[in-house]
CSV table of C-alpha atoms in Angstrom, one decimal:
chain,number,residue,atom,x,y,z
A,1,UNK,CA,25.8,7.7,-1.5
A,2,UNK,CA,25.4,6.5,-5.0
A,3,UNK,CA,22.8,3.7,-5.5
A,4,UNK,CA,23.3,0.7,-7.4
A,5,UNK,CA,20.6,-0.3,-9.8
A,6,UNK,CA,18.4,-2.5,-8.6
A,7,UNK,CA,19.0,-6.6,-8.8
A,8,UNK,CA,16.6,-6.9,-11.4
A,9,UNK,CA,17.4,-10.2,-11.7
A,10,UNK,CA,15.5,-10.8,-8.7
A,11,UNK,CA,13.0,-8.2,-8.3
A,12,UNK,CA,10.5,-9.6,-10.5
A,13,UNK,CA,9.3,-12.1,-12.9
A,14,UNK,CA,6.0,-10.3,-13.7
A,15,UNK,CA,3.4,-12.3,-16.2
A,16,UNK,CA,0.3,-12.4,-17.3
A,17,UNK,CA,-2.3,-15.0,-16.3
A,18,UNK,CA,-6.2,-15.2,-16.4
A,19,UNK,CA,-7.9,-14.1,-13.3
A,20,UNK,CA,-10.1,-16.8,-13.6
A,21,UNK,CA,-7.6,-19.1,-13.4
A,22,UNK,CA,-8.1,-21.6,-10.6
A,23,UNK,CA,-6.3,-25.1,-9.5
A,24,UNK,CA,-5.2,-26.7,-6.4
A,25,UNK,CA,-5.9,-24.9,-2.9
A,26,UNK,CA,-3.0,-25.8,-0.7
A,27,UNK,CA,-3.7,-25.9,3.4
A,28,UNK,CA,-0.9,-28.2,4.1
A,29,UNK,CA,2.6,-26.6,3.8
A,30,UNK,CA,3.4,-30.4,3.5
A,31,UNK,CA,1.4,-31.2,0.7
A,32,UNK,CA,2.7,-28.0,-1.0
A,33,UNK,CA,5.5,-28.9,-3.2
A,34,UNK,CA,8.9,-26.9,-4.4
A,35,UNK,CA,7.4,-23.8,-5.5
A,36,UNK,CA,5.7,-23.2,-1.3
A,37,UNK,CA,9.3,-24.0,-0.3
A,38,UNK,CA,10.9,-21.4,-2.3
A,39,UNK,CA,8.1,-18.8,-2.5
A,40,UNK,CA,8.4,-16.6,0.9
A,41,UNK,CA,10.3,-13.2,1.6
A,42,UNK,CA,13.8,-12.4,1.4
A,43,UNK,CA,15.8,-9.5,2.5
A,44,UNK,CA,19.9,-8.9,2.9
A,45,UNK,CA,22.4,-6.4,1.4
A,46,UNK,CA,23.2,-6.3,-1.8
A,47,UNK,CA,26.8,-3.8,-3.4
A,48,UNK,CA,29.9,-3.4,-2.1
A,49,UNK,CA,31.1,-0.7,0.2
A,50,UNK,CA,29.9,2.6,0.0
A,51,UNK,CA,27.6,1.2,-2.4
A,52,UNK,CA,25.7,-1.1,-0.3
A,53,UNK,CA,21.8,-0.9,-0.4
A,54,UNK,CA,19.6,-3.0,1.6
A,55,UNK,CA,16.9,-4.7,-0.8
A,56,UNK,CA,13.9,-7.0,0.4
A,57,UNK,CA,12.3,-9.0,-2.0
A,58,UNK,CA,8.6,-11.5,-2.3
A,59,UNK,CA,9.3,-14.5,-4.0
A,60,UNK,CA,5.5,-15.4,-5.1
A,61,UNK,CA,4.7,-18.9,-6.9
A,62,UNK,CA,2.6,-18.3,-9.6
A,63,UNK,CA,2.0,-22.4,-10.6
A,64,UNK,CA,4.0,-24.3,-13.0
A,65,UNK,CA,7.4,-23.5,-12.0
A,66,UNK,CA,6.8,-19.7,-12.4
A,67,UNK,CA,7.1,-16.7,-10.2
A,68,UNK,CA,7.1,-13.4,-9.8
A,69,UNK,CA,9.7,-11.5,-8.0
A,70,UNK,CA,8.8,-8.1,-6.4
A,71,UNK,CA,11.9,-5.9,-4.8
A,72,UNK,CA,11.7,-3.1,-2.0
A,73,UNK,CA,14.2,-0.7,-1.9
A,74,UNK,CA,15.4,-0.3,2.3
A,75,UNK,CA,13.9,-3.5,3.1
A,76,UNK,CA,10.4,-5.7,3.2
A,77,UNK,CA,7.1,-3.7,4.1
A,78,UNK,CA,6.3,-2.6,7.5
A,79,UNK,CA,10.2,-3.2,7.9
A,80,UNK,CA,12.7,-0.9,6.5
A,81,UNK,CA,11.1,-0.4,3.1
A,82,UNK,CA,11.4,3.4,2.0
A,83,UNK,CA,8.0,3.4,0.1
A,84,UNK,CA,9.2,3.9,-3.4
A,85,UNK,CA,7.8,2.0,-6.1
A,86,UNK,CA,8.5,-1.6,-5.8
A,87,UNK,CA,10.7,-2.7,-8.6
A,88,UNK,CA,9.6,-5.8,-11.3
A,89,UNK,CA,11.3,-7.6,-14.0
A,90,UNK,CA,10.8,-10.3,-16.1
A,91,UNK,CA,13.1,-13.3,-15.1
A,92,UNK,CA,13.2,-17.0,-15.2
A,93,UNK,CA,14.3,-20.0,-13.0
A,94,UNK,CA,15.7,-23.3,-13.2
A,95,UNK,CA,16.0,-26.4,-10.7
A,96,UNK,CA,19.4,-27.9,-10.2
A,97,UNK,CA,20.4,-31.1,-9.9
A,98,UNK,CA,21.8,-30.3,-6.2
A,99,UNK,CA,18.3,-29.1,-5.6
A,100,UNK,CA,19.7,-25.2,-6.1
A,101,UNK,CA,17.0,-22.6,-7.9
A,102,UNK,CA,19.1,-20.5,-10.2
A,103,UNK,CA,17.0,-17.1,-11.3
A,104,UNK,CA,18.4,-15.1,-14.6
A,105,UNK,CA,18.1,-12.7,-16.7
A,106,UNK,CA,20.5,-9.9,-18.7
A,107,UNK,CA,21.2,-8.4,-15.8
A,108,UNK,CA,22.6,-11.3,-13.8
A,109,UNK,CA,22.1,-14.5,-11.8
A,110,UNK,CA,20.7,-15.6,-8.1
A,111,UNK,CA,21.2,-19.0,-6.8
A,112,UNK,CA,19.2,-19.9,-4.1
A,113,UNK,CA,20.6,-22.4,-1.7
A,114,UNK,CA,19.0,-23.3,1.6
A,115,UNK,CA,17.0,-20.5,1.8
A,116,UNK,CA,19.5,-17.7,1.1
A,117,UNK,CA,19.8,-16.4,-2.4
A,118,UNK,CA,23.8,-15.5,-3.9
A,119,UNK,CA,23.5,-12.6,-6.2
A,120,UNK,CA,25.9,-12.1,-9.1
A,121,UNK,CA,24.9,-8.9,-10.6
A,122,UNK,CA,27.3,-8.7,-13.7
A,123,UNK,CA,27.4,-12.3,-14.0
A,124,UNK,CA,31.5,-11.7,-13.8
A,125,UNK,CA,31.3,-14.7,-10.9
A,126,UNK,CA,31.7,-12.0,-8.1
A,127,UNK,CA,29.2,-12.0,-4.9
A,128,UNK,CA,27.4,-9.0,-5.2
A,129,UNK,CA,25.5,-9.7,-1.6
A,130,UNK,CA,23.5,-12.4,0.0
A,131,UNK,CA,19.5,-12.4,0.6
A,132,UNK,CA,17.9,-14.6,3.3
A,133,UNK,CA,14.7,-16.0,3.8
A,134,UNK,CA,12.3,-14.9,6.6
A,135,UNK,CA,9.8,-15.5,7.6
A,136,UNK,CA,7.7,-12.7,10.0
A,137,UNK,CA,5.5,-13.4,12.6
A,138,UNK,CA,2.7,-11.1,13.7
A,139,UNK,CA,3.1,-9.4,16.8
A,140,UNK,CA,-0.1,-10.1,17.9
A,141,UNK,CA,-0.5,-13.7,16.9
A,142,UNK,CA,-1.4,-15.7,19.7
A,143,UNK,CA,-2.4,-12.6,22.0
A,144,UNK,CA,-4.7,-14.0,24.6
A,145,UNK,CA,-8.2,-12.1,25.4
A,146,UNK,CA,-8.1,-9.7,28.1
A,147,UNK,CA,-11.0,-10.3,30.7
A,148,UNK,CA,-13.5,-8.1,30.0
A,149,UNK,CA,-13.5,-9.9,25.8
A,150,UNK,CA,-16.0,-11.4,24.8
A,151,UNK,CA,-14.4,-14.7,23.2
A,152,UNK,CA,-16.4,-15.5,19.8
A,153,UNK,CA,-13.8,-18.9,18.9
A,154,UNK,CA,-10.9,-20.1,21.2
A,155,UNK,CA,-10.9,-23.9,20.1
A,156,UNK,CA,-13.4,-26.1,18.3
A,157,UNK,CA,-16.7,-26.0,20.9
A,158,UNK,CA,-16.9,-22.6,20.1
A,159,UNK,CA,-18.2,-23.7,17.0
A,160,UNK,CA,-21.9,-23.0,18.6
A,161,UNK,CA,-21.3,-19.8,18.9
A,162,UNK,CA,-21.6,-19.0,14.9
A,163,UNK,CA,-24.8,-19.5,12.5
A,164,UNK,CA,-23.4,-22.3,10.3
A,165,UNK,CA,-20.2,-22.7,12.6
A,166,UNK,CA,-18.0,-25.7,11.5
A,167,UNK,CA,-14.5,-26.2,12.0
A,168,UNK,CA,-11.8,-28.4,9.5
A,169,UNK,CA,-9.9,-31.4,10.8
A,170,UNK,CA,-7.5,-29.5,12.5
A,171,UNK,CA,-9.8,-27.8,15.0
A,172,UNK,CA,-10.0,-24.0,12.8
A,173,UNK,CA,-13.0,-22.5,11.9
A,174,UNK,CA,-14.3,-22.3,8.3
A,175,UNK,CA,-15.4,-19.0,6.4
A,176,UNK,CA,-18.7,-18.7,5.6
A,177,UNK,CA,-20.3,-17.9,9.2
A,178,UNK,CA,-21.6,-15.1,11.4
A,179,UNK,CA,-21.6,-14.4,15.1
A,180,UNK,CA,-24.6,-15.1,17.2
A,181,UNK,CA,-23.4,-12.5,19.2
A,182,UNK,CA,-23.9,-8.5,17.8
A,183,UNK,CA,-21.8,-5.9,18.6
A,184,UNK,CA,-22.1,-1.9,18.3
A,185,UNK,CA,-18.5,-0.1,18.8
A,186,UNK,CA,-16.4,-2.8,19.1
A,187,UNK,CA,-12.5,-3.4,18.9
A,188,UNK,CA,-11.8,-6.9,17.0
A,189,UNK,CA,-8.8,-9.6,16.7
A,190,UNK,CA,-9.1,-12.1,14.3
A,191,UNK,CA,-6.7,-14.7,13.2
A,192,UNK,CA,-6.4,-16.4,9.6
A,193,UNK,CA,-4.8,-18.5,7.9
A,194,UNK,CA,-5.1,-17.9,3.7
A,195,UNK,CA,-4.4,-21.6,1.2
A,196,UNK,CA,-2.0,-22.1,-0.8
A,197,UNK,CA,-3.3,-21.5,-4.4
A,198,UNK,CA,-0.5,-20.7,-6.7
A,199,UNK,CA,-2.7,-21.3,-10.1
A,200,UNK,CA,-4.9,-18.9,-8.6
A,201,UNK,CA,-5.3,-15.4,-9.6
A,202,UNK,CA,-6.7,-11.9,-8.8
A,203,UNK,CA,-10.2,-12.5,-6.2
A,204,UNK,CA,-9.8,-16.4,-7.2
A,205,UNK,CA,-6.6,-16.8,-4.6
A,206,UNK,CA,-7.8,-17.1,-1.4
A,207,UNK,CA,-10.7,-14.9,-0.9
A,208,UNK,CA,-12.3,-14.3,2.1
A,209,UNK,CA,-13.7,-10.9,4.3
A,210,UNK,CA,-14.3,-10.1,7.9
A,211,UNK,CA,-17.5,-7.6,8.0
A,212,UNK,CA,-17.9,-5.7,10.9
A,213,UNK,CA,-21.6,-5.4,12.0
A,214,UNK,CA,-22.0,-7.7,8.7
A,215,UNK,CA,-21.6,-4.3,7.1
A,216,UNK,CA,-18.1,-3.2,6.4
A,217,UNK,CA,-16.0,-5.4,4.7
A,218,UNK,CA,-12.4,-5.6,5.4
A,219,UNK,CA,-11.0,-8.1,2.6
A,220,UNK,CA,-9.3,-11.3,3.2
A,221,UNK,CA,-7.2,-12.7,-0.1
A,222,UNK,CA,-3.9,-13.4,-1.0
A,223,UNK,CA,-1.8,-10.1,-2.2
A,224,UNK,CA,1.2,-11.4,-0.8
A,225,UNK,CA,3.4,-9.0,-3.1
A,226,UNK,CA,0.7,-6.7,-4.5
A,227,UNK,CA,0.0,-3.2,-4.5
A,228,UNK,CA,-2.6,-3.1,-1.5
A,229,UNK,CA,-5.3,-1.6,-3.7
A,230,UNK,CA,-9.5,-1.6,-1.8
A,231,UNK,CA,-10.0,-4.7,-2.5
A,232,UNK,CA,-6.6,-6.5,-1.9
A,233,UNK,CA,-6.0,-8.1,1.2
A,234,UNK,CA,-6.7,-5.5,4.4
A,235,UNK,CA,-8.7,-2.8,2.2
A,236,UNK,CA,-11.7,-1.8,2.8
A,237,UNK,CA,-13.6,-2.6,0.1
A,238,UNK,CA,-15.1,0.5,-2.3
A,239,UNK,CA,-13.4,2.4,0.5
A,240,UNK,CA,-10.0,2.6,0.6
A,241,UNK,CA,-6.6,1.2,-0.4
A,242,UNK,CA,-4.2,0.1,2.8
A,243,UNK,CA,-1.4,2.6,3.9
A,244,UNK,CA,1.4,-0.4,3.1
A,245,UNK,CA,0.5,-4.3,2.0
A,246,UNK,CA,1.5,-6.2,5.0
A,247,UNK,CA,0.0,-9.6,3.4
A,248,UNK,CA,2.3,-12.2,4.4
A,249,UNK,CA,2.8,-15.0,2.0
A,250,UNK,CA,0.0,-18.0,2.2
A,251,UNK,CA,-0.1,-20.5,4.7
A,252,UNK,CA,1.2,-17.9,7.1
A,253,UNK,CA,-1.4,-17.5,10.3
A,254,UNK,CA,-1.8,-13.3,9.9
A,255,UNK,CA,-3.7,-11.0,12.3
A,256,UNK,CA,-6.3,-8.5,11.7
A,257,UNK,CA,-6.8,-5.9,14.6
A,258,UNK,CA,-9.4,-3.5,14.1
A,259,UNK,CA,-11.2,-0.7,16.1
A,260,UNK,CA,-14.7,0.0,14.8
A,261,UNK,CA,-16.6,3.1,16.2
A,262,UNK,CA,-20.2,2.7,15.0
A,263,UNK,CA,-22.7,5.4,13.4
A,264,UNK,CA,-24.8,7.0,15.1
A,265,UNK,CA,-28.4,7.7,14.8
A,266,UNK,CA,-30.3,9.9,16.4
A,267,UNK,CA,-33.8,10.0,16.6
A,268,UNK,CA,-33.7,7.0,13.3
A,269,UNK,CA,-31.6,9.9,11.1
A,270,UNK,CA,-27.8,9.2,10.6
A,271,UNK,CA,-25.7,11.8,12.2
A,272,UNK,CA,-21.9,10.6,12.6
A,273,UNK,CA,-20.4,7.8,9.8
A,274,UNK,CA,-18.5,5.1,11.7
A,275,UNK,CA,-14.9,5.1,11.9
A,276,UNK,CA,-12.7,2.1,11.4
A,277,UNK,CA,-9.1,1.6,12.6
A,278,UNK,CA,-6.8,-1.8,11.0
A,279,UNK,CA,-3.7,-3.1,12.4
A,280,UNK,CA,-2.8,-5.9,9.5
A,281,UNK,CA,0.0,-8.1,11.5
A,282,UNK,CA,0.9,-5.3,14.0
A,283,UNK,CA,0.8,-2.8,11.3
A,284,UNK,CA,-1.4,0.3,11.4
A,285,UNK,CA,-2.9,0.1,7.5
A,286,UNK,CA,-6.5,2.3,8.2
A,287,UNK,CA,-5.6,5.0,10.4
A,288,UNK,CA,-9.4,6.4,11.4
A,289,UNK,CA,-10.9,5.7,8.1
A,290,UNK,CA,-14.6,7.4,8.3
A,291,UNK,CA,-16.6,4.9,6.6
A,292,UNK,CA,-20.1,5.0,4.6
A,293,UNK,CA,-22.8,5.4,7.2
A,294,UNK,CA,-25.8,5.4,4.6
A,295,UNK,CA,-24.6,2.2,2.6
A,296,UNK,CA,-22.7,-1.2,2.9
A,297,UNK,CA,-19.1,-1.2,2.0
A,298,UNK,CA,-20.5,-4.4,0.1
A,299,UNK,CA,-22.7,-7.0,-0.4
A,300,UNK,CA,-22.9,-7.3,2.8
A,301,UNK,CA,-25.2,-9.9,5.6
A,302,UNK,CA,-26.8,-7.0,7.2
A,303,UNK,CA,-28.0,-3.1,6.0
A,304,UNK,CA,-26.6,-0.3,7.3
A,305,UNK,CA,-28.6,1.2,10.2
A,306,UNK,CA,-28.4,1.7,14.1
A,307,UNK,CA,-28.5,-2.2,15.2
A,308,UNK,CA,-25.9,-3.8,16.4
A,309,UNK,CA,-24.4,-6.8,13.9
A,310,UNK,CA,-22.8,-10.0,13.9
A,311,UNK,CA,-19.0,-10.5,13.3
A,312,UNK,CA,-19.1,-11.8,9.5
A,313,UNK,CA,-16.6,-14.2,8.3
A,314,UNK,CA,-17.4,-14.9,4.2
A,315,UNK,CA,-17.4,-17.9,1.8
A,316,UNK,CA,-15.9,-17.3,-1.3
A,317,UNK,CA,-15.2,-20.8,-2.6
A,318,UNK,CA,-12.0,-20.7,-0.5
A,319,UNK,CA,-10.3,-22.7,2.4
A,320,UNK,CA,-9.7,-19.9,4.5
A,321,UNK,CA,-9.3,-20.5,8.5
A,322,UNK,CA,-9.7,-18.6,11.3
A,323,UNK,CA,-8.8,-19.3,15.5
A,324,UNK,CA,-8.0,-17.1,18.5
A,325,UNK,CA,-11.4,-14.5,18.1
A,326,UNK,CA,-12.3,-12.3,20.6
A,327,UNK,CA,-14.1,-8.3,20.7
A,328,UNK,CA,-13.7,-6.3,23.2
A,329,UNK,CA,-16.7,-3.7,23.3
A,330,UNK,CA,-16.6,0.0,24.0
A,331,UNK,CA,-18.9,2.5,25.2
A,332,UNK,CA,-21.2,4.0,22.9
């Protein structure tokens, strides 16, 4: 089968910004404005006949009226894409007067309507395919504690059971916190929610981390669209990049399940590193990563070493939330 070339029109207005580049932080979809409404994932077919490729796409608001536009080739990450290099393009967008986005560039023109985008390819006024918004839900979200879990937040009176535990007005608990509880081998699921910040760039854009033991760090930001590099959403910091970048886009409640197997000491001397597996919204993304045993993945609460350690949740200037979180321990 013959593959068309890639809607470039669509797959991705890639600029430049500062990373320190800051401005509002968004935790009401409400409050938003256009560019949360049209930001989000896309996928459909695009070609005709033999032709026909299937193409997801991340609309990502970068402020301003500006976007960039990252393409998959087979479909949207951790669901049908192949793996190839994700394809970006410069583009630009306009707002009609019937409330229509058009996106353009040499290659062609996507209108987006209601949540589906109409691609014209050759701009000849033909309908080269049809891309519609989605928007994913984590197959774990909402999984309830089985009995034997210890529940670290379930609603706002579990508050008291963090150092420095407060929750926002809608009942979630802030970052910036650590269990009072400590765990050794432990297996983890954490819910979060990442803000809105479209001005935002690079570790300004929602920045958080959940440290297990206080000592391994598995970053929290916004990389909805990114490459899933260490220190991206769901890597391990100074550790590892994630196997594919299932960050879904902000203000999207995601899941983090991870299996941690501790070091081990004997006799004070380190003789096994711990091990760490990550499920990033259902997704395997760490697949028994051995992790540093002799040093923190980063600046971390606690120093490596045989004690148990808290469940840390970190401040970074951001409103990130967290709800539903609850470990299950293992054996030794």
């Amino acid at each position: 089968m013959q593959r068309i070339a890639p809607p470039s029109i669509f797959l991705v207005a890639l600029m430049t910004f500062p990373v320190a580049a800051k401005g509002p932080a968004y935790t009401d979809a409400k409050e938003a404005g256009i560019d949360f409404e049209i930001q989000g994932e896309y996928v459909g077919d695009l070609g005709n006949g033999d032709d026909k490729v299937r193409y997801g796409i991340h609309v990502i608001a970068q402020g301003q009226g500006k976007f960039r536009i990252v393409g998959y080739h087979g479909g949207l990450p951790g669901a049908g894409w192949n793996g190839e290099d994700p394809v970006k393009v410069d583009g630009e967008f306009s707002l009609q007067d019937d409330g229509s986005v058009t996106f353009k560039d040499k290659h062609g023109t996507g209108i987006l309507s209601q949540g589906v985008i109409t691609c014209d390819l050759g701009d000849d006024g033909t309908v080269d395919g049809k891309l519609k918004k989605v928007i994913r839900k984590s197959p774990t979200l909402g999984q309830k504690p089985p009995p034997e879990a210890v529940v670290l937040f379930g609603g706002p009176d579990d508050a008291k059971l963090w150092e420095g535990g407060k929750v926002d007005d809608e009942g979630y608990l802030m970052q910036g916190v650590n269990s009072k509880q400590r765990f050794g081998s432990h297996q983890l699921h954490v819910e979060f929610r990442l803000p809105f910040m479209p001005e935002a760039r690079g570790q300004g854009r929602g920045n958080s981390g959940c440290y297990l033991q206080g000592r391994y760090e598995v970053q929290i930001l916004d990389s909805f669209g990114l490459d899933g590099k260490m220190n991206e959403c769901g890597g391990i910091y100074s550790v590892a990049d994630v196997d594919v970048n299932m960050c879904y886009p902000p203000l999207s409640w995601q899941t983090y399940d991870i299996d941690l197997t501790a070091a081990k000491y004997e006799n004070g001397s380190l003789v096994a590193n711990p091990r760490i597996t990550v499920r990033h919204n259902g997704v395997v993304i760490h697949d028994d990563v051995e992790l540093p045993g002799n040093r923190n993945t980063t600046a971390a609460p606690l120093k490596a070493g045989p004690e148990p350690g808290p469940v840390h949740l970190q401040n970074h200037g951001n409103p990130v939330r967290y709800r539903n979180i609850w470990v299950v321990e293992k054996d030794s």
